[in-house]
mmCIF file of C-alpha atoms in Angstrom:
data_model
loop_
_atom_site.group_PDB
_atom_site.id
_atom_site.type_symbol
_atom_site.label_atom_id
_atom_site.label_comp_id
_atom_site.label_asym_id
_atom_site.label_seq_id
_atom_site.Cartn_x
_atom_site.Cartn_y
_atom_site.Cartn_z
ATOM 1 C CA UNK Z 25 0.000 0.000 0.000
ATOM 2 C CA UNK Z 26 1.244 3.248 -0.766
ATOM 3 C CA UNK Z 27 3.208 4.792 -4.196
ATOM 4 C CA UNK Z 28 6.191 2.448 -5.178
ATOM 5 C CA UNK Z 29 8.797 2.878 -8.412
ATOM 6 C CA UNK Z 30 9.901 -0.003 -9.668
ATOM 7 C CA UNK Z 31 12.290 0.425 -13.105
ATOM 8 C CA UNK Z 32 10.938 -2.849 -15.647
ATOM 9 C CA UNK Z 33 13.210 -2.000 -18.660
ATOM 10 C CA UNK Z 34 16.225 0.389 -19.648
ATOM 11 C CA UNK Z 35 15.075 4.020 -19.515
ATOM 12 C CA UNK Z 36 11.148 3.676 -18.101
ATOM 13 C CA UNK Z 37 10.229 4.078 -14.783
ATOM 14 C CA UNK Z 38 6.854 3.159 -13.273
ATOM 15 C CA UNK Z 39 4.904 4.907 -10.515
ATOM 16 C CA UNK Z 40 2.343 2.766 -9.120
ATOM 17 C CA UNK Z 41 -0.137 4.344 -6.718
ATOM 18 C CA UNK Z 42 -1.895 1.577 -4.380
ATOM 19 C CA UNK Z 43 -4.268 3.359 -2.108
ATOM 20 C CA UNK Z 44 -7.127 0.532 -1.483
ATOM 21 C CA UNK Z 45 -9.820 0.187 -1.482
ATOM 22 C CA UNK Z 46 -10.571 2.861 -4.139
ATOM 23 C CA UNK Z 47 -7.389 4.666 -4.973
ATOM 24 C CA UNK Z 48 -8.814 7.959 -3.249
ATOM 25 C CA UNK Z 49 -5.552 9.458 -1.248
ATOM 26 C CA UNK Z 50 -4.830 11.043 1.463
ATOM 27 C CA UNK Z 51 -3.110 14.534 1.921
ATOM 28 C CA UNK Z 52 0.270 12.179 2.998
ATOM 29 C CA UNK Z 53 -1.010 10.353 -0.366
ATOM 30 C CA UNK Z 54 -0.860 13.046 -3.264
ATOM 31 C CA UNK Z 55 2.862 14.267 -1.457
ATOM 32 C CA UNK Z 56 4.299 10.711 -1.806
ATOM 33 C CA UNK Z 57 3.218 10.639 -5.319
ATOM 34 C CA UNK Z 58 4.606 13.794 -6.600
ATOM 35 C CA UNK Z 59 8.009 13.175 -4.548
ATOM 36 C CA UNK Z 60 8.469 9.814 -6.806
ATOM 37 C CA UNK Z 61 7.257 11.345 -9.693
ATOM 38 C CA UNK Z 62 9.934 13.727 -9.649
ATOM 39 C CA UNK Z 63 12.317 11.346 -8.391
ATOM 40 C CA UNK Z 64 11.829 9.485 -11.690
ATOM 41 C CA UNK Z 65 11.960 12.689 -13.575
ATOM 42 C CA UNK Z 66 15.759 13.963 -12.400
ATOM 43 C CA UNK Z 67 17.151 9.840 -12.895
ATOM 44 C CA UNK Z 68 19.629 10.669 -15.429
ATOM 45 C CA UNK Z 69 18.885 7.555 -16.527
ATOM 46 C CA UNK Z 70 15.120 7.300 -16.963
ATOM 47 C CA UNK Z 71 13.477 9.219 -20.325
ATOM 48 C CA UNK Z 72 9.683 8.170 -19.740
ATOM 49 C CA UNK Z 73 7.761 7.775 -16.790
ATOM 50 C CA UNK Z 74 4.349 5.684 -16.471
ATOM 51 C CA UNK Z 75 2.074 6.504 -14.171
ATOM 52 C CA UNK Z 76 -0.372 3.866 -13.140
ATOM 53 C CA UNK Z 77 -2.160 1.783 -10.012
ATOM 54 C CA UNK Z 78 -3.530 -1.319 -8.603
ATOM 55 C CA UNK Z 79 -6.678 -2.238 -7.493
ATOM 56 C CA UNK Z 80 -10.408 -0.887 -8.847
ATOM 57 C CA UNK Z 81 -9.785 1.959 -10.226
ATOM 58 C CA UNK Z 82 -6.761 4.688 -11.246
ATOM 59 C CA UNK Z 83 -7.419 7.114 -8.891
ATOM 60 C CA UNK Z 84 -11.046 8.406 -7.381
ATOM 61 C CA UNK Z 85 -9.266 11.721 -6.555
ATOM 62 C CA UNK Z 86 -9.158 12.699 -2.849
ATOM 63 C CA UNK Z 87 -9.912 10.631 0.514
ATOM 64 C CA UNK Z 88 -13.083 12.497 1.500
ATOM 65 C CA UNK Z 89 -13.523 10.590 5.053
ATOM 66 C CA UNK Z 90 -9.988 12.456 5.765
ATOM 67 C CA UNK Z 91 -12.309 15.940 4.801
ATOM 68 C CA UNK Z 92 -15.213 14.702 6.745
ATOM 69 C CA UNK Z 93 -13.188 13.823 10.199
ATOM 70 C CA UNK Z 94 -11.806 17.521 9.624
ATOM 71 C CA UNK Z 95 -13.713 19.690 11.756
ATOM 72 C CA UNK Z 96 -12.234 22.702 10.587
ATOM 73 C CA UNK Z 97 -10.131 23.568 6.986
ATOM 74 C CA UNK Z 98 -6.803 21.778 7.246
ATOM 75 C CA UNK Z 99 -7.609 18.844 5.968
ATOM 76 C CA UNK Z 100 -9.161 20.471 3.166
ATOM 77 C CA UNK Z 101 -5.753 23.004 2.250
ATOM 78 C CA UNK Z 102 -3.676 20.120 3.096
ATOM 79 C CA UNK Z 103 -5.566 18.182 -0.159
ATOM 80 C CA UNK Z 104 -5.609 21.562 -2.399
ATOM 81 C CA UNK Z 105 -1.846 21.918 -1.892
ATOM 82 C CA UNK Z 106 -1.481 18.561 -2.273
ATOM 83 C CA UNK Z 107 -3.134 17.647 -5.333
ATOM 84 C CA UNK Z 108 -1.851 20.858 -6.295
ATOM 85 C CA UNK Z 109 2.037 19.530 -6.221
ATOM 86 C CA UNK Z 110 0.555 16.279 -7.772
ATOM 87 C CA UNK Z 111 -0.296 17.503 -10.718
ATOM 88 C CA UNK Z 112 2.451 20.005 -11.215
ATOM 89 C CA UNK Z 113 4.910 16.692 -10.476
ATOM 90 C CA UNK Z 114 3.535 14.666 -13.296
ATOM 91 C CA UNK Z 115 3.383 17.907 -15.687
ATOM 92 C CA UNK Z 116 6.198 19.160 -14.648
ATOM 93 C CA UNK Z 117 8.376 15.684 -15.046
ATOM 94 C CA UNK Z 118 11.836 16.520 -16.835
ATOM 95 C CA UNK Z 119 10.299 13.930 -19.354
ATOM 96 C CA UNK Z 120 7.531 12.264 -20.532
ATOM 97 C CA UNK Z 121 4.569 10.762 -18.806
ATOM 98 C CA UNK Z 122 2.262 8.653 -20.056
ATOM 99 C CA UNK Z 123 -0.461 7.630 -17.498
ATOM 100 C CA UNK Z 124 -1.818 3.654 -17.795
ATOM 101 C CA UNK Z 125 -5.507 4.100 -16.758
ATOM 102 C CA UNK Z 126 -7.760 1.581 -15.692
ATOM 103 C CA UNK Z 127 -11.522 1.557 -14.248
ATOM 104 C CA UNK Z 128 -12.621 4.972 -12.940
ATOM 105 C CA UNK Z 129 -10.494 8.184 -13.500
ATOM 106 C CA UNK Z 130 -12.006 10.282 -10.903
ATOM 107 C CA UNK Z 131 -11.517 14.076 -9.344
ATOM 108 C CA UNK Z 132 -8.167 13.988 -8.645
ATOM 109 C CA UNK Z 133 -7.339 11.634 -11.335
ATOM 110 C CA UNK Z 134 -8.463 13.748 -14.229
ATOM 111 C CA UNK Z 135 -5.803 15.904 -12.490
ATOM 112 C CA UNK Z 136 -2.950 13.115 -12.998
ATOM 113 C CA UNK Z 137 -4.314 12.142 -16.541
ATOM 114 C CA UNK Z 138 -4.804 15.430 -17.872
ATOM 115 C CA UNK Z 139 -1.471 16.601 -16.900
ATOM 116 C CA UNK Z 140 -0.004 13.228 -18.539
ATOM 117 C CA UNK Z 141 1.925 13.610 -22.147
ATOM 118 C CA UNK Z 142 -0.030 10.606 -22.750
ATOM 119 C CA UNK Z 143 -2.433 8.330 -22.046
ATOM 120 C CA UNK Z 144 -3.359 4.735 -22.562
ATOM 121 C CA UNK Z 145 -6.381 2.923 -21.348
ATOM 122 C CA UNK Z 146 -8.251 0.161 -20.274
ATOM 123 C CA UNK Z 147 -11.469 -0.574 -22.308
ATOM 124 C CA UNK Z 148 -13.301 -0.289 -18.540
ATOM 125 C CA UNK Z 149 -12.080 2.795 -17.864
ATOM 126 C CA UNK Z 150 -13.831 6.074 -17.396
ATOM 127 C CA UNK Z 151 -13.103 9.592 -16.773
ATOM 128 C CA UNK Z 152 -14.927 12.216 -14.677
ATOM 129 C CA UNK Z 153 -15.224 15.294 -12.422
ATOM 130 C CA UNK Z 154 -17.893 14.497 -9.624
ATOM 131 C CA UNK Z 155 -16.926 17.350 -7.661
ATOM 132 C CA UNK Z 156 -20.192 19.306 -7.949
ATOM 133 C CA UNK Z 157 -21.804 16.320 -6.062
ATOM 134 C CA UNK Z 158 -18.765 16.372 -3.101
ATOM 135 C CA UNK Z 159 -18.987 19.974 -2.085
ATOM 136 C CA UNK Z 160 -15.637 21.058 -4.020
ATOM 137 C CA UNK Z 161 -14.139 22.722 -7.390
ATOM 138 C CA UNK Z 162 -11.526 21.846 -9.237
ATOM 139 C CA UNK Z 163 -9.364 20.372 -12.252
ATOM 140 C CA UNK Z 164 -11.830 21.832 -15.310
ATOM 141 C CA UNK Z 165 -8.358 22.793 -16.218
ATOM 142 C CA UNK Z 166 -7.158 19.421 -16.592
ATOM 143 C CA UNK Z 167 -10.450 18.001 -17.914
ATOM 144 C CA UNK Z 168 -10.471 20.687 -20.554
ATOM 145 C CA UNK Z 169 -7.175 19.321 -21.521
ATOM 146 C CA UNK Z 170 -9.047 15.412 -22.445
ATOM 147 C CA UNK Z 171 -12.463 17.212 -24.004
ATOM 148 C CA UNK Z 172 -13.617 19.665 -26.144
ATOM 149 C CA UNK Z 173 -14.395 23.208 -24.271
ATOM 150 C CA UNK Z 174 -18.627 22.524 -24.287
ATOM 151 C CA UNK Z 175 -18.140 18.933 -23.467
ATOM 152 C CA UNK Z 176 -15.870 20.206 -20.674
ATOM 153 C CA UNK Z 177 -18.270 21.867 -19.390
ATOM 154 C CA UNK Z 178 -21.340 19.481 -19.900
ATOM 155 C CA UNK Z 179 -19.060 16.902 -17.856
ATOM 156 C CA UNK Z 180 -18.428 19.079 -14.996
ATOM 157 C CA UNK Z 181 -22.214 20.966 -14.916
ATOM 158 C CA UNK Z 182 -23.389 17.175 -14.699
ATOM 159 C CA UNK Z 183 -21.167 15.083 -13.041
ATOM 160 C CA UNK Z 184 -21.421 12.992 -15.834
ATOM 161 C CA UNK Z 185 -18.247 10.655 -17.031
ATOM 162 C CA UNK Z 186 -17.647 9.504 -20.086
ATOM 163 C CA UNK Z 187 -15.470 5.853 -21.473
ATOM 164 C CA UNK Z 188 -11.936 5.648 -22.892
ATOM 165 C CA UNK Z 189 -13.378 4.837 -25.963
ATOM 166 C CA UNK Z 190 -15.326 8.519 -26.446
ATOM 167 C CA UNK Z 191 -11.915 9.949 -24.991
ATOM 168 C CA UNK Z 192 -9.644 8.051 -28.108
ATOM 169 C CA UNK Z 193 -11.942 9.670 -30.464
ATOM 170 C CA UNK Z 194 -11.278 13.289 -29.257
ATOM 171 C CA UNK Z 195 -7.675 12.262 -29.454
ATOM 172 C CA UNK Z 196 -7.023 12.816 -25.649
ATOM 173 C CA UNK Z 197 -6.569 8.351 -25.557
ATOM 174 C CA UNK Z 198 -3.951 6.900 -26.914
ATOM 175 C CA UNK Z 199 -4.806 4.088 -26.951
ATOM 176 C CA UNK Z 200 -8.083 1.550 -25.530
ATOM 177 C CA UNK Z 201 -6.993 -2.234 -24.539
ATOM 178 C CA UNK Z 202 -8.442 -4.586 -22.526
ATOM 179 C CA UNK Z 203 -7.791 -4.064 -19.069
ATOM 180 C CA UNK Z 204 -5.116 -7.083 -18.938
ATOM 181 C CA UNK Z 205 -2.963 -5.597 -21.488
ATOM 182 C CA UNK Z 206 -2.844 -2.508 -19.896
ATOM 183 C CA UNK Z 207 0.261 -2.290 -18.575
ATOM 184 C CA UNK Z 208 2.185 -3.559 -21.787
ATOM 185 C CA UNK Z 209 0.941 -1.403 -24.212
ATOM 186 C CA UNK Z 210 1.684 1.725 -21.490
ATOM 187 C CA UNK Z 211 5.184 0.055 -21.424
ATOM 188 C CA UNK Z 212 5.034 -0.297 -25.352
ATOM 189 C CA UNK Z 213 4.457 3.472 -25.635
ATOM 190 C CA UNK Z 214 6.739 4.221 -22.896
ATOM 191 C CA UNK Z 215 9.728 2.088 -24.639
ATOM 192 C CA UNK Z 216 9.433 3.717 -28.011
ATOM 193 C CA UNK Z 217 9.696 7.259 -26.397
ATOM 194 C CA UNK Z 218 12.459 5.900 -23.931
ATOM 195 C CA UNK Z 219 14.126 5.004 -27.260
ATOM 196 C CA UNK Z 220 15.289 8.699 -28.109
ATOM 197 C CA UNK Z 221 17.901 10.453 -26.978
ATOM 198 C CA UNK Z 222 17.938 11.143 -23.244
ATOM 199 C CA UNK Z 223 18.705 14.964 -23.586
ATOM 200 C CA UNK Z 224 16.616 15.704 -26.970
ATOM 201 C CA UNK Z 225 13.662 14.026 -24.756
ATOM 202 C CA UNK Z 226 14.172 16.353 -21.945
ATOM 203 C CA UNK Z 227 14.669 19.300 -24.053
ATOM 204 C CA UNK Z 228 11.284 18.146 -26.025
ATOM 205 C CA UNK Z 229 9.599 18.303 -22.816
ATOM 206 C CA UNK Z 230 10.262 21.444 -21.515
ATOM 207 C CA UNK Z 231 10.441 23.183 -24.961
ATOM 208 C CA UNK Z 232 6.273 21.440 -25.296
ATOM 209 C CA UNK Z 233 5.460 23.106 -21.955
ATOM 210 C CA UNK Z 234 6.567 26.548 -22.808
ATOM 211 C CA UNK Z 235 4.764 26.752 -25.417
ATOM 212 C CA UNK Z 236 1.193 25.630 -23.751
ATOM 213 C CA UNK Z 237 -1.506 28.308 -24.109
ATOM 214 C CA UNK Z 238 -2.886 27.391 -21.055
ATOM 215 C CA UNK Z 239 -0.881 27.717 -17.380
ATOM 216 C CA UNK Z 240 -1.931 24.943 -15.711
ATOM 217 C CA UNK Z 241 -0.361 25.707 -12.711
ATOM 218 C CA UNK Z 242 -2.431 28.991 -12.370
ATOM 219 C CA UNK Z 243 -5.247 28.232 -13.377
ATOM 220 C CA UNK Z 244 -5.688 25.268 -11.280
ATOM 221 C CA UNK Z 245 -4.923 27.560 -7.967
ATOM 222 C CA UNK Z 246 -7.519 29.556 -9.111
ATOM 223 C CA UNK Z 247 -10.144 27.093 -9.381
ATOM 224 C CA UNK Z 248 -8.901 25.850 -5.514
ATOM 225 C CA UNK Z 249 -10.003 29.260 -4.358
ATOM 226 C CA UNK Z 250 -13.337 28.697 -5.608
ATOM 227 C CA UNK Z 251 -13.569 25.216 -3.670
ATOM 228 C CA UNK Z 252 -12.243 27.253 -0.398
ATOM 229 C CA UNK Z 253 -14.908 29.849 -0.740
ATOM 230 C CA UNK Z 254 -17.762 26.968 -0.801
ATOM 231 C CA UNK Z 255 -15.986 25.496 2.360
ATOM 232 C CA UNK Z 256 -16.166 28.911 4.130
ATOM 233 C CA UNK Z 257 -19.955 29.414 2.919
ATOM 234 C CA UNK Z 258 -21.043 25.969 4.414
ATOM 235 C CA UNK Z 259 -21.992 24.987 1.022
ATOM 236 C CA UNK Z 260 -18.860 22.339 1.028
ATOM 237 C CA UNK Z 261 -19.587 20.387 4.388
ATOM 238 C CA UNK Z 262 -23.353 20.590 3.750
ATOM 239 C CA UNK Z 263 -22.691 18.645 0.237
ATOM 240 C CA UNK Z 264 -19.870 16.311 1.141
ATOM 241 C CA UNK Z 265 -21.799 15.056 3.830
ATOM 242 C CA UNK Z 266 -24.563 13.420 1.599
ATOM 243 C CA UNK Z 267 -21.331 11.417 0.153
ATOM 244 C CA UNK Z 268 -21.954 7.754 0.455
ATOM 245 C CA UNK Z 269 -25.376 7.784 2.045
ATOM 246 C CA UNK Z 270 -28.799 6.984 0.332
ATOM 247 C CA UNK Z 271 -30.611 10.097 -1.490
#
């Protein structure tokens, strides 16, 4: 249980987040991932990193039963700085990322997905932002980075989520394999862009984030001040709380 790195072929790196029983982290969580996905990222000898998990699901974004024992806000700035160093680990990542996703892409996972360089996925797998219906904000910036602008926005008005499959034909997929060939076609991907030159790689990576049109660190603080406001209103507690019980 936990994040682990394990390095299964010259060049690639995988971080593996095991969180059961759903993959939603804790504050202590999101930290450990970041820290090994920038481990991986400054190995001189790694040029691609995979991002992936065990169990259910990829990630069902935050542990909200660590929000709900919170009586007051830390719990809840101790998850927006959190997920906050996350995602700017895995976009950040002196090389590529491609992010093996399997069963439900949740919240905080949209985060880690849309952040990836690439992604590959499970024919099970599904990708959402149900933070309207747990009292928060949050990662429309990465969402918007899988899915058109008005289906953005559709998604996250709704709750809705939609499959791999509608995600490969915006583009935002890679690829879609059954769920026990996963892991080698993320590999597959991964060893191909391992293949290049270590420094070219690097220099493609940063040289792809300067020129984003969007600042996803910035943007992604701004939404968290949104989610903080809720919190102070009430409106977050009064919502989370209806989280796992019977409408």
């Amino acid at each position: 249980m936990g994040v682990s790195t394990a390095t299964p072929e010259r060049g690639v790196s995988v971080v593996t987040a095991d969180f059961p029983p759903v993959n939603a982290l804790p504050v202590q969580g999101w930290y450990e991932l970041a820290g090994a996905v920038r481990r991986a990222g400054r190995d001189p000898d790694v040029r691609c990193v995979v991002l992936a998990a065990e169990g259910r699901g990829f990630n069902a974004g935050v542990d909200i039963r660590e929000l709900q024992r919170d009586p007051g806000q830390r719990a809840l700035i101790g998850a927006n700085r959190a997920c906050h160093e996350a995602f700017g680990a895995v976009y950040a990542c002196e090389v590529p990322v491609v992010a093996a996703v399997h069963g439900f892409c949740l919240g905080g996972g949209i985060g880690l997905a849309g952040n990836a360089d690439a992604v590959v996925a499970s024919d099970d797998a599904v990708f959402g932002l149900p933070e309207l219906d747990r009292g928060a904000l949050g990662a429309a910036t990465h969402l918007a980075r899988l899915v058109p602008q008005h289906l953005m926005r559709t998604l996250y008005y709704t709750s809705r989520t939609v499959t791999a499959a509608e995600l490969h034909a915006h583009g935002s997929v890679w690829r879609v394999v059954p769920r026990d060939g996963l892991r080698a076609a993320a590999l597959e991907l991964a060893r191909e862009i391992a293949a290049k030159d270590g420094l070219l790689i690097r220099l493609a990576k940063a040289a792809i984030n300067g020129i984003d049109p969007v600042d996803v660190h910035r943007s992604y603080r701004y939404e968290q001040g949104f989610t903080f406001e809720a919190a102070l209103a009430g409106t977050a507690d009064r919502v989370r709380d209806t989280f796992g019980k019977e409408a």
